[in-house]
PDB file of C-alpha atoms in Angstrom:
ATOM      1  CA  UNK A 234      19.521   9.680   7.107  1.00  0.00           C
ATOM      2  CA  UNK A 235      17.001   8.119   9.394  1.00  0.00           C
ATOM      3  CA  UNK A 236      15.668   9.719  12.674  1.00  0.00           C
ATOM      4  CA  UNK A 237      14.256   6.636  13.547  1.00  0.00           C
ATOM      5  CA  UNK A 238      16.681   4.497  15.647  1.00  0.00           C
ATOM      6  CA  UNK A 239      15.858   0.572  15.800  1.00  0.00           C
ATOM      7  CA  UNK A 240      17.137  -1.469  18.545  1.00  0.00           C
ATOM      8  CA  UNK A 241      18.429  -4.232  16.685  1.00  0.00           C
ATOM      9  CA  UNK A 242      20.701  -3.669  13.729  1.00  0.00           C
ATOM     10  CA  UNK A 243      18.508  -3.751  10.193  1.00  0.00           C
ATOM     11  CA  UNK A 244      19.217  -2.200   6.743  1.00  0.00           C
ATOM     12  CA  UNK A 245      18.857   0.914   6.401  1.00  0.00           C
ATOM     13  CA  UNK A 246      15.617   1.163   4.021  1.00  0.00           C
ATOM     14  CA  UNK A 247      13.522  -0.510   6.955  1.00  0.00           C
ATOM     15  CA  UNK A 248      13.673   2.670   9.496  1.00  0.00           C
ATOM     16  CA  UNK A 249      13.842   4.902   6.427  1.00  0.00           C
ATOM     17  CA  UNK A 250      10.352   3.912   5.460  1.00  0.00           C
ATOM     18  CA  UNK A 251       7.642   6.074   6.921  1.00  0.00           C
ATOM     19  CA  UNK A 252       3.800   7.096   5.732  1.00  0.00           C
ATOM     20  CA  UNK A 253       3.683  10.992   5.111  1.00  0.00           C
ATOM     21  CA  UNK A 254       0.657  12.975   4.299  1.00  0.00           C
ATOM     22  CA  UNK A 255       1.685  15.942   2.183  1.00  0.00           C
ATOM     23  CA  UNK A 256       3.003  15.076  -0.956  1.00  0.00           C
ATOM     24  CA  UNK A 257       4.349  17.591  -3.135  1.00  0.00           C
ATOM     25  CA  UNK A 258       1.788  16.925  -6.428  1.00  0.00           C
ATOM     26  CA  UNK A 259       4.378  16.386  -8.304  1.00  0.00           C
ATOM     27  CA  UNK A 260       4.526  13.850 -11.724  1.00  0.00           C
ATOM     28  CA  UNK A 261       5.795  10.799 -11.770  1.00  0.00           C
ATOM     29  CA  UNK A 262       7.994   8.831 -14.865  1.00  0.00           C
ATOM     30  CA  UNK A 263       5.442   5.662 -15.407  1.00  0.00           C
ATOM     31  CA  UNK A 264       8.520   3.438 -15.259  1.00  0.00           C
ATOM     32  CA  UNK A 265       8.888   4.475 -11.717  1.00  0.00           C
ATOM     33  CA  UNK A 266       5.865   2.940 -10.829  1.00  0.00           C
ATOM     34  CA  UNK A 267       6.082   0.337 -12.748  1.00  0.00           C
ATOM     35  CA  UNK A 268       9.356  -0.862 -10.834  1.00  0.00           C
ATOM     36  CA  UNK A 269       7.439  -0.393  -7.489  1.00  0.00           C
ATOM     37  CA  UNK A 270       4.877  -2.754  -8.559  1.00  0.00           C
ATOM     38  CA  UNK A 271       7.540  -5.277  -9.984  1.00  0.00           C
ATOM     39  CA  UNK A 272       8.955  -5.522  -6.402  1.00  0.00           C
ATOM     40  CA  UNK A 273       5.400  -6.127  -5.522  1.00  0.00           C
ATOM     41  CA  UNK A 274       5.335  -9.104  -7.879  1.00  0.00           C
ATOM     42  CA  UNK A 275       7.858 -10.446  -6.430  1.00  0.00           C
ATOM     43  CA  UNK A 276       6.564 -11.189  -2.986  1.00  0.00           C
ATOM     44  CA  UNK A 277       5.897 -14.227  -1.634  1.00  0.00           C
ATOM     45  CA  UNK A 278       2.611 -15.916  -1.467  1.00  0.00           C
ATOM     46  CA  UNK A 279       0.987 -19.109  -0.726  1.00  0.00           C
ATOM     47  CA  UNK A 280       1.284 -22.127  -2.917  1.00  0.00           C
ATOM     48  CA  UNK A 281       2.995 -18.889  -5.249  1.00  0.00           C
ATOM     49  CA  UNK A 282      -0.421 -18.179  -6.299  1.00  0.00           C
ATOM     50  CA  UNK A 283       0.079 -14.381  -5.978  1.00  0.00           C
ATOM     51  CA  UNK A 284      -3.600 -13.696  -5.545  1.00  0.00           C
ATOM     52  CA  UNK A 285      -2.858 -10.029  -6.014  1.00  0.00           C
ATOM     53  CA  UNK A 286      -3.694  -7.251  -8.464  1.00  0.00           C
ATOM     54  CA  UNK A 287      -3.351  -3.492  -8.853  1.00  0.00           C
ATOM     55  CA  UNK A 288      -5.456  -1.131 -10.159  1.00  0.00           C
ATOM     56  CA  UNK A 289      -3.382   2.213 -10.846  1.00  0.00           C
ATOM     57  CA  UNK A 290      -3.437   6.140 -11.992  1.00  0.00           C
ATOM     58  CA  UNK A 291      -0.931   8.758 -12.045  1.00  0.00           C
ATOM     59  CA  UNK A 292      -1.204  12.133 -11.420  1.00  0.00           C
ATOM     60  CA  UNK A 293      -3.060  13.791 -14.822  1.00  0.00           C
ATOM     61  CA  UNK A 294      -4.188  10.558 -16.366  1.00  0.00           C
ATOM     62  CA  UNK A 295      -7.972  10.184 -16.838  1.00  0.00           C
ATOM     63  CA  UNK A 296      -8.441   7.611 -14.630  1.00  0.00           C
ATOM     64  CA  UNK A 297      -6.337   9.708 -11.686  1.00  0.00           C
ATOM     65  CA  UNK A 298     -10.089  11.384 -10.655  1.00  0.00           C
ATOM     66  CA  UNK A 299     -11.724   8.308 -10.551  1.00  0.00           C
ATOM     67  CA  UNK A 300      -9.395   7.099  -8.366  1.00  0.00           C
ATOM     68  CA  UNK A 301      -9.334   9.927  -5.636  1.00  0.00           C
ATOM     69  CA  UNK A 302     -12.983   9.721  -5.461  1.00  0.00           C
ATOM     70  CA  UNK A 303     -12.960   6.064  -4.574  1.00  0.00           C
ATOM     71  CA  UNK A 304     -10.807   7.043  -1.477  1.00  0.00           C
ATOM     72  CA  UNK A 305     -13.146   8.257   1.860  1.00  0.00           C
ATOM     73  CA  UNK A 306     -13.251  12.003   2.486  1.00  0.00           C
ATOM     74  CA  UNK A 307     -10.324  12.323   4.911  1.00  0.00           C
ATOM     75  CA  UNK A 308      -8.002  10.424   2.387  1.00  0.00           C
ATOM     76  CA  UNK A 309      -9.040  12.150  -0.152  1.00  0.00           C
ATOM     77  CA  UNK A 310      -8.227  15.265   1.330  1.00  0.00           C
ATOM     78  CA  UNK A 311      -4.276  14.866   1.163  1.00  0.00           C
ATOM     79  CA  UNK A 312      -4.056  12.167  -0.917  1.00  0.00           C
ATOM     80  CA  UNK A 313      -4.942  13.928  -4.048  1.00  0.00           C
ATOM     81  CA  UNK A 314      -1.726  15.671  -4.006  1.00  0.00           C
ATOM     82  CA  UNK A 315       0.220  11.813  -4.619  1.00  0.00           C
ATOM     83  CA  UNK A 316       1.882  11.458  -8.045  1.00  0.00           C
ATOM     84  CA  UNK A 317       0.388   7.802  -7.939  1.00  0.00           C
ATOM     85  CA  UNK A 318      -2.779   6.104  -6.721  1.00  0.00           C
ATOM     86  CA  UNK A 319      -2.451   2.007  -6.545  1.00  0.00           C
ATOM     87  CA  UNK A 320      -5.686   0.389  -5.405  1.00  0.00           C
ATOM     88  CA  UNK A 321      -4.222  -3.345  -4.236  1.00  0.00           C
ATOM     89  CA  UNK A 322      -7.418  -6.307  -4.592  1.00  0.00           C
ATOM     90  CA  UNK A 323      -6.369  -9.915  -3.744  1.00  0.00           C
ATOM     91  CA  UNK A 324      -8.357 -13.127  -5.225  1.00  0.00           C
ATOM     92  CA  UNK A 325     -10.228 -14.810  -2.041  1.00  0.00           C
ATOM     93  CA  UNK A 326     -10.506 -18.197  -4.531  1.00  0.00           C
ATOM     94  CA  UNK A 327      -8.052 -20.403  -5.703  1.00  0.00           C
ATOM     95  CA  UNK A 328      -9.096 -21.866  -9.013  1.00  0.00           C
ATOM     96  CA  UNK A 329      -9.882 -25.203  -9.093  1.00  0.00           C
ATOM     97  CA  UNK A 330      -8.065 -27.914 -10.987  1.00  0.00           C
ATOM     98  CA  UNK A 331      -8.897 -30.969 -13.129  1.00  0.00           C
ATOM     99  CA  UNK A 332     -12.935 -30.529 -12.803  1.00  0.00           C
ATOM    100  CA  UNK A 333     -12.382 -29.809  -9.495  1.00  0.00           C
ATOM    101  CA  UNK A 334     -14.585 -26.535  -8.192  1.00  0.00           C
ATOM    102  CA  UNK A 335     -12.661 -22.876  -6.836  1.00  0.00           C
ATOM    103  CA  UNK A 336     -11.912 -23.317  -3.641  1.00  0.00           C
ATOM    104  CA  UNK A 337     -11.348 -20.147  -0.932  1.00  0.00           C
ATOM    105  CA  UNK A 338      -7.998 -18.352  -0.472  1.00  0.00           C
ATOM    106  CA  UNK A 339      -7.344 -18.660   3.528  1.00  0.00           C
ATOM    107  CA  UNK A 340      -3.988 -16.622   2.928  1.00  0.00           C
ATOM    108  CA  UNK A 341      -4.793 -14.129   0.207  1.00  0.00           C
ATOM    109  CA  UNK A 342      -5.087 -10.856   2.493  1.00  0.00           C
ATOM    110  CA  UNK A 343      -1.730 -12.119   4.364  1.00  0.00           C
ATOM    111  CA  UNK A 344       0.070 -12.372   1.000  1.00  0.00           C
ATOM    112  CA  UNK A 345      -1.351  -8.420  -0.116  1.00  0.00           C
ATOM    113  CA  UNK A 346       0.301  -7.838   3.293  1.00  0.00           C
ATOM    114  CA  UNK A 347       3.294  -9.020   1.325  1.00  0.00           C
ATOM    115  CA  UNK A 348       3.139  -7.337  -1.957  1.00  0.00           C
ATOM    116  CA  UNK A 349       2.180  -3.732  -0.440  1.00  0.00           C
ATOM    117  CA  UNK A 350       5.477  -4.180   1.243  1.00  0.00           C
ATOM    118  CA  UNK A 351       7.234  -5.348  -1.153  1.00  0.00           C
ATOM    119  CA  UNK A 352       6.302  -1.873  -2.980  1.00  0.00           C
ATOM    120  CA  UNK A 353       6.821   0.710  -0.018  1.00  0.00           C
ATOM    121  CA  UNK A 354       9.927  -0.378  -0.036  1.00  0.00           C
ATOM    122  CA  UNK A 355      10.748   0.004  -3.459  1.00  0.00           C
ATOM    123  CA  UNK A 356       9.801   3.330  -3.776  1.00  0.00           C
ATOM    124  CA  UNK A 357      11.706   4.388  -0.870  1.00  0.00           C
ATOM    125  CA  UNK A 358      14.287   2.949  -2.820  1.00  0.00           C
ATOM    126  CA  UNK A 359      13.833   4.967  -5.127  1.00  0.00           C
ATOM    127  CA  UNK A 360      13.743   8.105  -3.069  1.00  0.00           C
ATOM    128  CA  UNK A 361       9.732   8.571  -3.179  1.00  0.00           C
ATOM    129  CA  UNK A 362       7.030   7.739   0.176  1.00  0.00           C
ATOM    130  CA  UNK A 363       3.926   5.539   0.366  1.00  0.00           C
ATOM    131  CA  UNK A 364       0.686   5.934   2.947  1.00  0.00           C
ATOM    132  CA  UNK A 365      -1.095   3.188   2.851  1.00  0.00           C
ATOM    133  CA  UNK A 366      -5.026   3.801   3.016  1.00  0.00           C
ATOM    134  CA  UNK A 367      -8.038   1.277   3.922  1.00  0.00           C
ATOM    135  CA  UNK A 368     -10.185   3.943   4.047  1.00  0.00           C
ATOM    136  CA  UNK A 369     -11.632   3.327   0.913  1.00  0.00           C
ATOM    137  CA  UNK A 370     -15.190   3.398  -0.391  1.00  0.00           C
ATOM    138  CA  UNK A 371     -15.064  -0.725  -0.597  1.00  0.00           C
ATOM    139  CA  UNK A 372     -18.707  -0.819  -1.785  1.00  0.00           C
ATOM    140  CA  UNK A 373     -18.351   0.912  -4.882  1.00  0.00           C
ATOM    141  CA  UNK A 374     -15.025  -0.047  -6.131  1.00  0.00           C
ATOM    142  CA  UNK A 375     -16.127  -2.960  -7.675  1.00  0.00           C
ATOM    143  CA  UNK A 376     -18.493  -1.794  -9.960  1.00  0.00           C
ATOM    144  CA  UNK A 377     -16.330   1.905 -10.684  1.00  0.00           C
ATOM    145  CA  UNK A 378     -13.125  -0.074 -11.668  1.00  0.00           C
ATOM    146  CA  UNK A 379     -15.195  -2.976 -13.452  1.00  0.00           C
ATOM    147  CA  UNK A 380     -13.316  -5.328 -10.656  1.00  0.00           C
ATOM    148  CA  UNK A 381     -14.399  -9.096 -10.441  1.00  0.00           C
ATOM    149  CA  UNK A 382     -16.746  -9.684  -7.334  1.00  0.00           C
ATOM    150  CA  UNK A 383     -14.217 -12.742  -6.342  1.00  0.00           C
ATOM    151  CA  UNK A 384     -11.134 -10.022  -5.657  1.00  0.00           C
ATOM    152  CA  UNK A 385     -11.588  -8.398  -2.351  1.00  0.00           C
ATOM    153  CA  UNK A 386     -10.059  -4.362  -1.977  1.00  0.00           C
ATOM    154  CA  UNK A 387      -7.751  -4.633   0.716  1.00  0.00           C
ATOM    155  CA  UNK A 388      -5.936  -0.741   0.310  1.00  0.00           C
ATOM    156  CA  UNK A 389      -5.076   1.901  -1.475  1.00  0.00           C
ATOM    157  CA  UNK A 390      -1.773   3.352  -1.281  1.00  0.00           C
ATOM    158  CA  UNK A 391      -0.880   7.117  -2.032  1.00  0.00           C
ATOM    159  CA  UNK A 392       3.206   7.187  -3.681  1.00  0.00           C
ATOM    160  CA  UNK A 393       4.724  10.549  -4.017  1.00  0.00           C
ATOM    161  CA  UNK A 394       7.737  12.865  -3.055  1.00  0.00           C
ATOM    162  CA  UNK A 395       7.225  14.292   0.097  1.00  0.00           C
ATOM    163  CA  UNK A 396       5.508  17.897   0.377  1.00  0.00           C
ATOM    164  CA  UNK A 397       5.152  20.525   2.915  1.00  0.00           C
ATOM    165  CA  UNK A 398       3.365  19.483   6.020  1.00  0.00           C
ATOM    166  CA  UNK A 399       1.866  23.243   6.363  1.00  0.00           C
ATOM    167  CA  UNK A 400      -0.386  22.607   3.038  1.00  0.00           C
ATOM    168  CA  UNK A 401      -2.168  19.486   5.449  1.00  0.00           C
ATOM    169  CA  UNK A 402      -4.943  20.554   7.973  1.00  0.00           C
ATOM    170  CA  UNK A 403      -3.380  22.038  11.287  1.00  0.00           C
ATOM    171  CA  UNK A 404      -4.704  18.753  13.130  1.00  0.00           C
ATOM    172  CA  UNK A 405      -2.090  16.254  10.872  1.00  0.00           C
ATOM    173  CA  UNK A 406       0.772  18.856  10.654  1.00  0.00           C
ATOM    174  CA  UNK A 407       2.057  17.451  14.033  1.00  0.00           C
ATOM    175  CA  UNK A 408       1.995  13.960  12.586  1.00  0.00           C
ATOM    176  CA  UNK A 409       4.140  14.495  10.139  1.00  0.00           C
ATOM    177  CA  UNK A 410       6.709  12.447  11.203  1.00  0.00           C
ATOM    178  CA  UNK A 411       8.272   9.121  11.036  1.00  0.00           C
ATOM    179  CA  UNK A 412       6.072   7.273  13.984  1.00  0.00           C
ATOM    180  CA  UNK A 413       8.091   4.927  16.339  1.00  0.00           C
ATOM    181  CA  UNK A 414       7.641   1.524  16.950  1.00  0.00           C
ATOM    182  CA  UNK A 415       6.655  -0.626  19.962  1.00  0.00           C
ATOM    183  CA  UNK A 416      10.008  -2.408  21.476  1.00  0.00           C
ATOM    184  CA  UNK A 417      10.702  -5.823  20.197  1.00  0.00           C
ATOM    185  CA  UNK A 418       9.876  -7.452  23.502  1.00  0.00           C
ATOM    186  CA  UNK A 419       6.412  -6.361  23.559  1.00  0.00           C
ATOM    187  CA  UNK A 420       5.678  -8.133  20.263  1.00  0.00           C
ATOM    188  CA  UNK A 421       8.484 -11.352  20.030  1.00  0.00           C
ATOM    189  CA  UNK A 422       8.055 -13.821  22.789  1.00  0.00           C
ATOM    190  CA  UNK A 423      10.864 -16.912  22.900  1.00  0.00           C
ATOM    191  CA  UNK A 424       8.907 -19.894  22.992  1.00  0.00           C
ATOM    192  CA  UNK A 425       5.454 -18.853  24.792  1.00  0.00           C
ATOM    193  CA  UNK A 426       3.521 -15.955  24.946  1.00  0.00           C
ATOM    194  CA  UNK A 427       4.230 -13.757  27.375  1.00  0.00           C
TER     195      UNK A 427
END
């Protein structure tokens, strides 16, 4: 049950998506996150070029270190205690066809926009959370996870079951709650901006 309240009538999983902090550091069946990332396949995406791609750990893998330390310090910090880590890139080119050269992807961070929600809501689905993170250390993920210059690191995102709040710093312990949202009025306007 939600304590979020929305002011026009939506399915449930929408208000029952939040981004906590303290996860529990629990493990994680692989085919769990391999269904969150299948609902990320299935977003929508330009021309259905689905310019995006993952790179992933769970908790107690060897690449699950490599992956924390690619996250800035104050991710790092909480985020360590996740049962996943999913680093989301998107390809800024769009490969060129009959002789014709690559040309650039105008839509490809848009369409990551897409798949990362197409996964938070999949694993709150499936009863786990998501924080999404773009503090990330962008300069050396390319070269760490042997990524192609061409895909651009958009986020990281931290999936997990839900911890205690008092194991976070006393500063985020008060955040630890699903955030509202600005009222639909502020953001919609009927045929002009307003």
């Amino acid at each position: 049950m939600s304590v979020r309240t929305p002011d026009h009538p939506v399915t449930d999983l929408f208000v029952e998506r939040w981004s906590p902090r303290a996860f529990d550091g629990s493990s994680m069946p692989e085919q769990d996150l391999k269904t969150i990332l299948e609902a990320a396949r299935w977003a929508p995406s330009a021309f259905n070029i689905q310019p995006w791609r993952f790179v992933y750990a769970l908790r107690g893998e060897n690449a699950w270190q490599p992956l924390v330390e690619l996250l800035n310090p104050f991710n790092r910090d909480w985020a360590q205690h996740a049962s996943a880590l999913v680093f989301l890139f998107t390809d800024q080119e769009v490969d060129g066809k009959d002789g014709r050269p690559n040309r650039a992807n105008g839509a490809h961070s848009f369409d990551a926009g897409s798949a990362w929600a197409h996964a938070a809501l999949q694993a709150t689905a499936l009863g786990y959370h998501t924080h999404g993170m773009a503090g990330i250390l962008k300069d050396e993920i390319h070269e760490k996870l042997g990524v192609p210059e061409r895909f651009k690191p958009e986020i990281a995102f931290a999936v997990g079951r839900r911890g205690d709040a008092n194991q976070l710093p006393e500063s985020l312990q008060s955040r630890e709650a699903p955030s509202g949202r600005k009222p639909l009025t502020e953001i919609a306007f009927p045929g002009r901006w307003t």
